[in-house]
Amino acid sequence: MNEIIRLEHVTKTFSARRGPRHLSGALGLLGGQQKHKFTALKDISLNVERGESLGIIGRNGSGKSTLLSIIAGITVPSEGRVQVFGRVASLLELGAGFNPILTGRENIYLNAGLLGMRKAQVDAVYDEIVQFSGISEFMDQPVDTYSSGMYVRIGFSVAAFVNPDIFIADEVLAVGDAEFQRKCRAKMGELREQGKTIVFVSHDLGLVSTLCERIVLLDKGQMIQRETAQKAITYYLRRVGAEKGVHAFRSGKTEAIFCEGRISLFHNEEEVSAPTGFQMELKRLGMSQFSTDAEWTVHDAHPAGCRAVGKMLRVPVLIHWDMYFENDLFTWNIAIEPERDISIEEINVRFAVPTRYNQWIYGGHKDFFPEIVPGDTSWRPVAVAHADITDTACLSEEDASLPSILFHARYEQKNFYLYWLNADYMTNSRALCAQAVFPEQDSLFKQGQHKMISLSLDLAIPADELEKEVFKNQVLKTDSLEVQFQNGRLFILRDNQIITHLNHIYASLLLDGFLVDGFSFHWENMGVKHGALQCCGKSRRFPFSQLWEISVHNNTVSLTIWLQVEKELKVEELYTTIVLPQKYTYWKTDYETDVFPDYDQSLNDWIHCNSIFRRGTSVTAWGENMPEVKLSADQTCPPVYMTAINTTYYEHGRALQAFRTSKAAELFFSPGKHLHFSGQIEIGPPKSTYE
């Protein structure tokens, strides 16, 4: 037996008084009262092993704090037996154990002394305590001048550094700023790894699940245990939801539980969300406000969904969530409603999933999530974020019981974008974040309701079809050729091998001395119509858009690019460019054939290889064991120059380009639709000889 805490049939009752409390003579107070007993804990038997982390959850009034007080020796049980074998450091009621007239420094020595430390031992860790608390400049002030956050800082710092055998913490950790809360969570993780015993109470189910190996649920003073920590949390969510109007709803094999600003998602009775669930963060004046901090009311509850409204406590904003199922498709619509005009700096919507999801699909790429290690103290992006991606996915190759998840976003505010993260070591999850950062000129939200984003999750797609589903609106294929359009770039693959390079195939303009590349636009994939992929990208700076029409037949890609001009536009040059890898060694235009020269390391510009510049119809490149690539303009295309180009030394690419210049004819576009380029890209068999 290696028990450090043992409770046997512990019951705690308190005398409760009801009735008028007024003085009318010596016996007036007693005369108007009725005495009866309130049972806070009933027949609790619990053993905690040395080095174990135990979480205690339950509704307010369920007896959690009373149980901690009994373990800490602050409260004596009415019945039963309690045995604790080791030094206990407890962080229970705010300010408990502090003498208000003493300074912070004096209270550190007082509290540490009460925990059995000698002065010399306190001297040895005093600097660490002060540094961790972050309030060194206030150490010589009386603690009755401290804020609640400062009480928590000094109280936690003392408890964590007195080398306890048992560390007990109540919901008091919810007080204080976000930065110190992160430090506290990390320190508790260190104590756990040092083999200390932790008994922890919190309403933050994600934190409890992360810190604790075992979780017990208290309900009306009675202990309810489940086989695993996750089952205890799931039972709690369902129990609390049923009693508080928080809603559980389902469709087929999939169930969602909305509980006070957090959504937990289940499939085949197994949770596919991480303990922190799906929730929302709002930043204002540099401070984070979380959806779990709001006061929520459920409306229009039905078996397949509900609508919920949350009132933020520290900022005058209402949050509107509309959640529902259609078969295995879960949809979550989010809006905010400022109660007065207000500035908001940032909004984050996070979908936390377990680390058993080990692969992501995003932006045309599929890769594995990095392992989360103890040194990961912050959340880290795992893929470069793109502002125009609306579809992404995650899957697990290790756990067939977890369904693959396809995410789709529809942005009601243009500032949103999706990206994947690894959480820190303590949180230990993956997360898809939909983030909107509002610059100062866009940060003011008028009073009234504003739609933010609509998000959907599909759990019914098999893993082997997931990648195809993610890219279905941006991919065309033939037997040997595949093209993918991603945010203003066109990729070409032959026999599953990509043959384009760097920025691949893109269109750009030279305006007022600025090179405006299409891949910097805001893109929307309009989907496949009549066998052609149609996409629209709007310039973020200039009043025009690019419209692409792409089709594939055998080994030929047909490409038409239009300019949709909103205001009069004077253009210096227009370009349609294909970038190829260094292995392409030969080039050919209508007028000459040559070898791509070596790169000049001293130059940081693209260098034209042509010596003859005339209007032409095609330019071709090939190399040993590389398929021939030919860019051609068709008869409807405005006159263009065809050129072969060496990129910079560091880019190590070759480029084929069709360009139009105002030196030949003024490029002036009135409002309306104008043809930028029309032609084909032909992919032929490899050639290895110089022609």
XYZ file of C-alpha atoms in Angstrom:
691
model
C 0.000 0.000 0.000
C 1.366 3.382 -0.997
C -1.559 5.536 0.069
C -0.897 9.127 1.081
C -4.552 10.096 1.679
C -7.205 7.774 3.077
C -10.838 8.687 3.761
C -13.172 6.120 5.304
C -16.945 6.752 5.397
C -16.508 10.505 5.852
C -19.657 12.532 6.462
C -19.810 16.252 7.180
C -22.907 18.023 8.430
C -23.459 21.681 9.253
C -26.150 23.284 11.346
C -28.386 25.412 9.174
C -30.667 28.149 10.521
C -33.771 29.527 8.916
C -36.140 32.247 10.047
C -36.103 35.955 10.888
C -32.847 37.192 12.408
C -33.711 40.122 14.613
C -33.112 41.102 18.224
C -36.136 41.529 20.453
C -34.903 40.841 23.923
C -32.319 38.437 25.165
C -33.901 35.463 23.431
C -35.230 37.257 20.391
C -32.709 35.919 17.884
C -33.162 32.307 18.942
C -36.892 32.493 19.200
C -37.472 33.089 15.484
C -35.208 30.305 14.204
C -35.603 26.697 13.222
C -32.505 24.517 13.489
C -31.790 21.601 11.193
C -28.750 19.941 9.681
C -27.338 20.247 6.181
C -25.234 17.322 4.930
C -22.363 18.606 2.776
C -20.646 15.205 2.390
C -22.207 11.788 2.806
C -20.278 8.546 3.355
C -17.187 9.406 1.288
C -14.551 6.676 1.046
C -11.524 7.560 -1.032
C -7.885 6.506 -1.283
C -5.242 8.583 -3.068
C -1.918 6.999 -3.969
C 1.403 8.764 -3.461
C 2.257 10.689 -6.632
C -1.295 10.505 -7.983
C -3.140 13.504 -9.440
C -6.808 13.524 -8.461
C -9.411 15.869 -9.901
C -12.701 16.626 -8.191
C -15.570 18.030 -10.250
C -19.196 18.813 -9.555
C -21.766 21.560 -9.499
C -21.616 24.464 -7.071
C -22.714 23.236 -3.648
C -21.840 19.608 -4.338
C -19.256 19.477 -1.496
C -15.986 19.876 -3.388
C -14.521 22.645 -1.218
C -15.657 20.899 1.971
C -13.847 17.731 0.904
C -10.640 19.676 0.213
C -10.899 21.414 3.593
C -11.164 18.052 5.354
C -8.145 16.641 3.489
C -6.172 19.814 4.308
C -7.058 19.481 7.996
C -8.942 22.767 8.114
C -12.313 21.120 8.719
C -13.024 18.091 10.927
C -15.454 15.451 9.610
C -18.665 14.808 11.538
C -18.303 11.090 10.975
C -15.656 8.794 9.548
C -11.891 8.722 9.528
C -9.275 10.767 7.640
C -5.578 9.901 7.395
C -3.006 12.060 5.590
C 0.630 10.925 5.429
C 2.763 13.905 4.409
C 3.161 17.664 4.383
C 0.150 19.430 2.865
C 0.281 22.758 1.023
C -3.197 24.042 0.306
C -4.552 26.906 -1.749
C -8.193 27.117 -0.795
C -10.088 30.293 0.088
C -8.661 33.527 -1.254
C -6.408 35.119 1.351
C -6.677 32.204 3.788
C -3.642 32.062 6.094
C -2.610 35.674 5.477
C -2.283 38.283 8.203
C -3.570 41.491 6.592
C -1.370 43.827 8.645
C 1.843 42.003 7.727
C 3.764 42.642 4.533
C 4.000 40.201 1.670
C 7.540 39.281 2.750
C 6.426 38.599 6.338
C 3.459 36.540 5.173
C 5.724 34.351 3.042
C 7.754 33.419 6.124
C 4.583 33.046 8.220
C 2.857 30.702 5.758
C 5.978 28.660 5.087
C 6.541 28.333 8.840
C 3.004 27.063 9.331
C 3.776 24.423 6.710
C 6.746 23.225 8.768
C 9.648 24.999 7.065
C 12.502 26.511 9.026
C 13.645 30.071 8.330
C 16.832 28.848 6.660
C 14.759 26.681 4.327
C 12.533 29.624 3.441
C 15.602 31.806 2.845
C 16.795 29.249 0.290
C 13.630 29.477 -1.829
C 12.509 33.042 -1.035
C 13.890 34.546 -4.244
C 12.193 31.833 -6.326
C 8.877 32.469 -4.577
C 9.086 36.205 -5.232
C 10.211 35.789 -8.823
C 7.407 33.340 -9.576
C 4.796 35.629 -8.013
C 5.811 38.513 -10.261
C 4.997 41.149 -7.597
C 8.445 41.756 -6.095
C 7.868 45.526 -5.944
C 4.950 44.999 -3.521
C 6.631 42.588 -1.091
C 7.152 45.230 1.595
C 3.562 46.484 1.527
C 0.810 45.144 3.856
C -1.222 42.471 2.091
C -4.483 44.259 2.914
C -3.475 46.590 0.056
C -3.283 43.635 -2.363
C -5.806 42.886 -5.086
C -7.400 39.438 -5.345
C -5.000 38.573 -8.168
C -1.997 39.496 -5.998
C -3.325 37.290 -3.172
C -3.427 34.366 -5.589
C 0.063 35.089 -6.889
C 1.717 35.098 -3.477
C -0.428 32.274 -2.077
C 0.232 29.932 -4.988
C 3.936 30.791 -5.062
C 4.380 29.895 -1.381
C 2.377 26.669 -1.687
C 4.280 25.536 -4.782
C 7.803 26.184 -3.459
C 7.615 24.774 0.076
C 8.273 21.271 -1.274
C 4.954 19.726 -0.170
C 4.123 16.054 -0.357
C 0.511 16.936 -1.142
C -0.607 20.012 -3.097
C -4.277 20.961 -2.764
C -5.839 23.687 -4.916
C -9.394 24.949 -5.223
C -11.091 27.030 -7.920
C -9.146 30.013 -6.567
C -6.801 29.519 -9.552
C -9.505 31.032 -11.741
C -8.604 34.419 -10.201
C -5.761 36.385 -11.757
C -4.522 37.217 -15.230
C -4.098 34.708 -18.045
C -0.288 34.849 -17.981
C -0.079 33.862 -14.302
C -2.683 31.142 -14.802
C -0.442 29.630 -17.484
C 2.501 29.732 -15.068
C 0.397 28.032 -12.393
C -0.659 25.251 -14.739
C 2.931 24.694 -15.811
C 4.109 24.621 -12.177
C 1.446 22.097 -11.252
C 2.633 19.988 -14.160
C 6.170 20.166 -12.746
C 4.929 19.079 -9.310
C 3.160 16.138 -10.897
C 6.307 15.089 -12.750
C 8.266 15.360 -9.468
C 5.962 12.714 -8.000
C 3.989 15.068 -5.760
C 0.382 14.228 -4.955
C -2.110 16.747 -6.347
C -5.756 17.096 -5.380
C -7.390 19.688 -7.570
C -10.861 21.222 -7.907
C -11.902 23.297 -10.906
C -14.828 23.979 -13.190
C -12.323 24.054 -16.072
C -12.849 20.492 -17.260
C -10.031 20.732 -19.786
C -7.538 21.694 -17.090
C -8.769 18.964 -14.728
C -8.521 16.360 -17.467
C -5.023 17.504 -18.397
C -3.636 17.609 -14.858
C -5.387 14.631 -13.320
C -5.035 10.915 -13.889
C -8.256 10.165 -11.994
C -11.415 12.204 -11.605
C -14.228 11.802 -9.103
C -17.582 13.496 -9.394
C -19.410 14.884 -6.367
C -23.160 15.293 -6.628
C -25.188 16.530 -3.630
C -22.433 15.424 -1.262
C -22.132 11.919 -2.674
C -19.221 10.577 -4.688
C -19.790 9.157 -8.157
C -16.852 7.427 -9.843
C -16.513 6.278 -13.427
C -13.974 3.911 -14.975
C -11.956 6.665 -16.644
C -11.436 10.401 -16.260
C -13.130 11.046 -19.586
C -16.204 9.015 -18.647
C -16.512 10.987 -15.411
C -16.420 14.258 -17.357
C -18.927 12.992 -19.921
C -21.302 11.870 -17.174
C -20.947 15.263 -15.484
C -21.699 17.145 -18.702
C -24.852 15.133 -19.300
C -25.970 15.377 -15.662
C -25.359 19.124 -15.401
C -26.890 19.735 -18.795
C -30.087 17.981 -17.841
C -30.446 19.952 -14.626
C -29.330 23.421 -15.741
C -30.967 23.635 -19.139
C -27.608 23.132 -20.842
C -28.415 21.037 -23.876
C -27.383 17.625 -25.204
C -28.501 16.833 -28.748
C -27.699 14.204 -31.340
C -28.237 12.777 -34.791
C -27.542 9.143 -35.520
C -24.158 8.132 -34.104
C -23.060 11.678 -33.275
C -23.882 13.657 -30.129
C -23.005 17.176 -28.979
C -23.216 18.563 -25.454
C -23.346 22.317 -25.038
C -22.352 23.318 -21.504
C -21.792 26.947 -20.512
C -19.834 28.138 -23.530
C -18.157 24.844 -24.397
C -19.186 22.203 -26.933
C -18.163 18.562 -26.509
C -18.614 16.254 -29.502
C -19.058 12.471 -29.399
C -19.220 9.786 -32.093
C -20.197 6.202 -31.315
C -20.201 7.199 -27.613
C -16.510 8.223 -27.784
C -15.448 11.856 -27.451
C -13.813 13.272 -30.576
C -13.237 16.683 -28.988
C -10.430 17.211 -26.477
C -11.378 18.024 -22.847
C -11.258 21.767 -23.558
C -13.900 21.186 -26.229
C -14.909 23.761 -28.805
C -15.017 27.304 -27.462
C -14.505 30.955 -28.332
C -12.169 33.728 -27.200
C -12.684 37.465 -27.583
C -9.828 39.940 -27.044
C -10.392 43.543 -26.039
C -7.867 46.017 -24.631
C -5.296 43.217 -24.578
C -7.424 41.033 -22.273
C -8.929 37.673 -23.216
C -12.594 36.935 -22.519
C -13.659 33.309 -23.017
C -17.057 31.910 -23.896
C -16.817 29.722 -20.780
C -16.794 32.910 -18.664
C -20.204 34.035 -19.942
C -23.644 33.475 -18.413
C -25.530 31.278 -20.889
C -29.185 30.686 -21.633
C -30.427 27.988 -24.004
C -33.299 28.779 -26.384
C -35.211 26.722 -28.944
C -33.802 23.413 -27.700
C -34.767 20.394 -29.815
C -33.403 16.836 -30.207
C -31.025 17.827 -33.014
C -29.817 21.227 -31.837
C -30.381 24.471 -29.969
C -29.704 28.165 -29.923
C -27.744 29.646 -27.003
C -27.017 33.215 -25.899
C -24.122 34.043 -23.599
C -23.665 37.343 -21.785
C -20.001 38.188 -21.291
C -19.351 39.327 -17.730
C -16.479 41.766 -18.290
C -17.372 43.215 -21.663
C -20.792 44.423 -22.925
C -21.228 41.742 -25.584
C -23.762 38.958 -26.131
C -22.620 35.819 -27.960
C -25.136 34.002 -30.166
C -24.509 30.354 -31.044
C -26.802 28.358 -33.304
C -25.888 24.638 -33.220
C -27.578 21.746 -34.998
C -27.111 18.392 -36.712
C -28.089 17.265 -40.174
C -27.256 13.545 -40.213
C -23.546 13.407 -39.247
C -22.938 17.051 -40.251
C -22.590 19.379 -37.252
C -23.072 23.097 -37.948
C -22.148 25.954 -35.620
C -23.129 29.534 -36.520
C -21.583 32.327 -34.450
C -22.617 35.961 -34.075
C -21.828 38.689 -31.559
C -24.092 41.464 -30.320
C -22.412 44.461 -28.651
C -24.771 46.176 -26.238
C -23.107 49.465 -27.190
C -20.488 50.518 -29.753
C -17.289 48.682 -28.821
C -13.831 47.899 -30.199
C -12.772 44.256 -30.473
C -9.197 43.372 -31.365
C -9.393 39.648 -32.019
C -11.765 36.680 -32.084
C -10.624 33.054 -31.890
C -12.851 30.012 -32.342
C -11.000 26.816 -31.399
C -11.824 23.187 -32.119
C -9.662 21.130 -29.761
C -9.241 17.447 -30.682
C -7.215 14.678 -28.979
C -3.575 14.033 -29.856
C -4.648 10.682 -31.285
C -5.493 12.737 -34.362
C -2.004 12.647 -35.833
C -2.473 13.960 -39.403
C -3.769 17.171 -40.934
C -4.815 18.150 -44.461
C -4.568 21.854 -45.192
C -3.763 24.105 -48.124
C -2.995 21.314 -50.563
C -0.722 19.525 -48.110
C -1.056 16.455 -45.916
C 1.346 15.911 -43.031
C 1.759 14.600 -39.494
C 1.366 16.727 -36.383
C 4.662 17.073 -34.470
C 4.888 15.320 -31.133
C 4.044 17.507 -28.120
C 6.949 17.372 -25.650
C 7.488 18.754 -22.106
C 9.412 21.740 -23.488
C 6.352 22.977 -25.401
C 5.179 25.795 -23.132
C 3.120 27.639 -25.742
C 0.711 26.866 -28.566
C 2.462 26.486 -31.935
C 1.115 26.584 -35.523
C 1.951 23.440 -37.477
C 1.294 24.780 -40.988
C 1.647 28.170 -42.647
C -1.732 29.905 -42.438
C -3.519 30.988 -45.623
C -6.287 33.553 -45.453
C -8.410 31.951 -48.169
C -8.621 28.325 -47.072
C -12.097 27.237 -46.041
C -11.722 23.431 -46.011
C -9.358 21.361 -43.897
C -9.348 17.991 -42.154
C -7.734 15.813 -39.508
C -7.510 12.050 -39.174
C -5.904 9.334 -37.099
C -3.807 6.555 -38.579
C -3.255 5.088 -35.118
C -6.836 4.796 -33.838
C -9.456 3.455 -36.216
C -12.201 4.188 -33.669
C -11.779 7.947 -34.203
C -13.713 9.268 -37.204
C -11.982 11.503 -39.709
C -13.209 15.095 -39.471
C -13.749 17.433 -42.409
C -14.060 21.105 -41.413
C -15.661 23.754 -43.603
C -15.848 27.472 -42.813
C -17.971 30.210 -44.308
C -16.644 33.620 -43.322
C -19.159 36.362 -42.607
C -16.265 38.671 -41.612
C -13.407 38.942 -44.120
C -10.715 38.936 -41.411
C -11.159 35.241 -40.513
C -8.754 32.478 -41.506
C -8.164 28.867 -40.452
C -4.958 27.282 -39.206
C -3.847 24.226 -37.221
C -1.963 24.332 -33.908
C -0.370 22.051 -31.393
C -1.371 23.015 -27.859
C 1.161 23.335 -25.058
C 2.341 20.297 -23.110
C -0.143 20.803 -20.287
C -3.175 21.126 -22.572
C -1.892 18.320 -24.833
C -4.266 18.537 -27.781
C -4.473 19.583 -31.400
C -6.614 22.573 -32.312
C -8.087 24.079 -35.428
C -8.403 27.822 -34.906
C -10.604 30.196 -36.866
C -9.004 33.548 -36.086
C -9.982 37.095 -36.964
C -7.617 39.952 -36.133
C -9.231 43.345 -36.577
C -6.939 46.290 -37.391
C -7.791 49.542 -35.689
C -9.832 50.861 -38.619
C -12.011 47.701 -38.619
C -12.199 47.033 -34.879
C -15.275 49.124 -34.006
C -18.480 47.092 -33.865
C -21.711 49.046 -33.685
C -24.451 48.146 -31.249
C -26.504 45.270 -32.619
C -25.936 41.776 -33.955
C -23.033 40.941 -36.298
C -22.598 37.561 -37.991
C -19.056 36.238 -37.602
C -18.557 32.768 -39.038
C -20.353 29.526 -39.854
C -18.486 26.270 -39.261
C -19.439 22.711 -40.114
C -17.901 19.348 -39.222
C -18.520 16.194 -41.246
C -17.691 12.936 -39.453
C -19.088 10.542 -42.062
C -16.323 10.641 -44.692
C -13.974 7.598 -44.790
C -10.298 8.397 -44.216
C -9.254 7.202 -47.690
C -11.686 9.661 -49.317
C -10.928 12.618 -47.066
C -8.176 14.211 -49.150
C -10.291 14.001 -52.291
C -13.212 15.596 -50.451
C -11.086 18.488 -49.137
C -9.882 19.356 -52.633
C -12.984 18.449 -54.636
C -13.707 22.078 -55.563
C -10.148 22.864 -56.619
C -8.857 19.755 -58.442
C -9.245 18.441 -62.009
C -7.824 15.127 -63.231
C -7.238 13.028 -66.331
C -5.571 9.602 -66.499
C -2.067 11.061 -66.169
C -2.570 14.739 -65.336
C -3.848 16.540 -62.254
C -4.200 20.283 -61.640
C -4.880 21.913 -58.273
C -5.838 25.551 -57.792
C -4.896 27.031 -54.420
C -5.218 30.721 -53.608
C -4.098 32.153 -56.929
C -1.593 29.398 -57.746
C -2.136 26.538 -60.188
C -0.199 23.309 -59.505
C 0.371 20.656 -62.186
C 1.091 17.005 -61.372
C 1.962 14.324 -63.938
C 1.727 10.700 -62.842
C 1.304 11.973 -59.243
C 4.608 13.931 -59.385
C 4.429 17.715 -59.144
C 6.250 19.416 -62.018
C 5.666 23.094 -61.188
C 7.805 24.934 -58.616
C 7.794 27.844 -56.123
C 4.691 29.927 -56.942
C 3.775 27.432 -59.697
C 1.428 29.075 -62.249
C 0.083 32.534 -61.457
C -0.952 35.857 -63.001
C 0.281 39.306 -62.007
C 0.198 42.971 -63.010
C 2.569 45.916 -62.754
C 0.613 48.931 -61.456
C 2.195 52.257 -60.553
C 5.529 50.515 -60.097
C 4.018 47.825 -57.804
C 4.077 44.169 -58.806
C 0.639 42.821 -57.841
C 0.672 39.006 -57.702
C -2.595 37.111 -57.868
C -1.623 34.790 -55.030
C -1.867 37.768 -52.649
C -5.581 38.226 -53.467
C -8.587 37.074 -51.460
C -9.721 33.932 -53.314
C -12.952 32.020 -53.468
C -13.142 28.671 -55.238
C -16.401 28.840 -57.123
C -16.298 25.124 -57.924
C -16.450 23.026 -61.070
C -19.027 24.004 -63.696
C -19.400 22.183 -67.021
C -16.058 20.465 -66.482
C -14.167 23.720 -65.826
C -12.786 24.926 -62.503
C -13.852 28.535 -61.910
C -12.180 30.720 -59.286
C -12.328 34.392 -58.345
C -9.672 36.415 -56.516
C -10.130 40.023 -55.419
C -7.159 42.362 -55.014
C -6.779 43.601 -51.454
C -5.404 46.963 -52.610
C -6.562 47.752 -56.152
C -10.112 47.880 -57.593
C -10.090 44.703 -59.686
C -10.398 40.923 -59.490
C -8.985 37.955 -61.399
C -11.366 35.333 -62.778
C -9.804 31.986 -63.718
C -11.389 29.288 -65.905
C -9.403 26.034 -66.000
C -10.130 22.776 -67.818
C -8.082 19.648 -68.533
C -8.244 17.305 -71.535
C -5.757 14.479 -71.962
C -2.348 16.175 -71.461
C -3.469 19.764 -72.034
C -4.577 22.388 -69.518
C -6.744 25.144 -70.998
C -6.457 28.415 -69.118
C -8.437 31.640 -69.423
C -7.813 34.567 -67.069
C -10.050 37.641 -66.961
C -9.748 40.966 -65.191
C -12.945 42.255 -63.601
C -12.264 45.986 -63.218
C -14.309 48.152 -60.839
C -12.683 51.535 -61.571
C -10.546 52.793 -64.425
C -7.191 51.024 -64.331
C -3.960 51.919 -66.111
C -1.585 48.955 -66.226
C 2.099 48.971 -67.149
C 2.506 45.214 -67.730
C 0.546 41.961 -67.374
C 2.156 38.547 -66.784
C 1.120 34.900 -66.895
C 3.966 32.827 -65.442
C 4.849 29.139 -65.059
C 7.705 28.382 -62.633
C 9.528 25.067 -63.104
C 12.346 23.387 -61.130
C 16.056 23.658 -61.936
C 16.049 20.285 -63.741
C 14.587 22.043 -66.783
C 17.710 22.888 -68.786
C 16.464 23.838 -72.286
C 14.031 26.425 -73.617
C 12.512 27.382 -76.965
C 10.424 30.282 -78.337
C 9.059 30.887 -81.837
C 12.396 32.492 -82.742
C 15.224 30.771 -80.869
C 16.310 27.756 -78.814
C 18.962 27.707 -76.109
C 20.129 26.373 -72.752
C 19.164 27.961 -69.456
C 22.392 29.584 -68.166
C 23.917 29.023 -64.746
C 22.537 31.158 -61.908
C 24.417 34.311 -60.974
C 24.717 34.329 -57.180
C 25.408 38.074 -57.165
C 22.069 38.937 -58.807
C 18.779 39.115 -56.944
C 16.575 39.532 -60.024
C 14.954 37.282 -62.571
C 16.964 37.287 -65.823
C 15.411 36.915 -69.291
C 17.213 34.324 -71.409
C 15.883 35.585 -74.764
C 17.949 37.697 -77.094
C 15.010 38.254 -79.467
C 11.903 39.987 -78.083
C 9.008 39.820 -80.510
C 5.394 38.981 -80.083
C 4.958 35.235 -80.207
C 2.607 32.355 -79.568
C 4.562 29.856 -77.443
C 7.496 29.131 -75.161
C 8.658 25.619 -74.205
C 10.994 24.077 -71.620
C 12.334 20.554 -71.138
C 15.073 18.676 -69.324
C 16.438 15.193 -68.861
C 13.723 12.886 -67.494
C 11.383 15.871 -67.115
C 8.133 16.194 -69.095
C 8.111 18.885 -71.756
C 6.069 21.962 -70.792
C 4.720 24.295 -73.485
C 2.856 27.548 -72.793
C 0.813 28.720 -75.802
C -1.484 31.661 -76.445
C -4.619 30.956 -78.494
C -6.241 33.105 -81.152
C -8.495 34.960 -78.698
C -5.569 36.044 -76.507
C -4.369 39.641 -76.854
C -0.849 39.879 -78.388
C 1.840 38.714 -75.948
C 5.598 38.312 -75.729
C 6.863 34.827 -74.855
C 10.041 34.564 -72.805
C 12.183 32.088 -70.852
C 13.578 33.304 -67.515
C 16.096 32.248 -64.879
C 14.905 32.969 -61.337
C 17.309 34.054 -58.596
C 20.134 31.833 -57.358
C 18.302 31.158 -54.104
C 15.007 30.227 -55.797
C 16.671 27.829 -58.292
C 13.783 27.908 -60.729
C 13.099 28.347 -64.430
C 10.134 30.365 -65.680
C 8.040 30.465 -68.840
C 6.146 33.714 -69.201
C 3.606 35.366 -71.459
C 3.576 39.124 -70.904
C 1.943 42.223 -72.287
C 3.522 45.652 -71.994
C 2.251 49.205 -72.352
C 5.327 49.991 -74.466
C 3.632 48.217 -77.366
C 0.122 49.555 -76.751
C -1.380 51.448 -73.854
C -3.008 49.097 -71.354
C -5.985 51.063 -70.132
C -8.949 49.162 -68.706
C -12.354 50.737 -68.156
C -14.811 49.228 -65.646
C -15.926 45.820 -66.860
C -14.504 42.446 -67.877
C -11.248 42.246 -69.861
C -9.197 39.292 -71.101
C -5.815 38.930 -69.377
C -4.673 35.674 -71.036
C -6.147 32.776 -72.966
C -4.223 29.684 -74.000
C -2.994 26.203 -73.162
C -0.316 24.459 -71.164
C 0.715 21.232 -72.898
C 2.542 18.529 -70.949
C 4.515 16.227 -73.253
C 6.830 13.253 -72.768
C 10.372 13.823 -71.463
C 13.043 15.046 -73.897
C 16.773 15.056 -73.257
C 18.331 16.515 -76.389
C 19.088 20.072 -77.451
C 17.137 21.106 -80.557
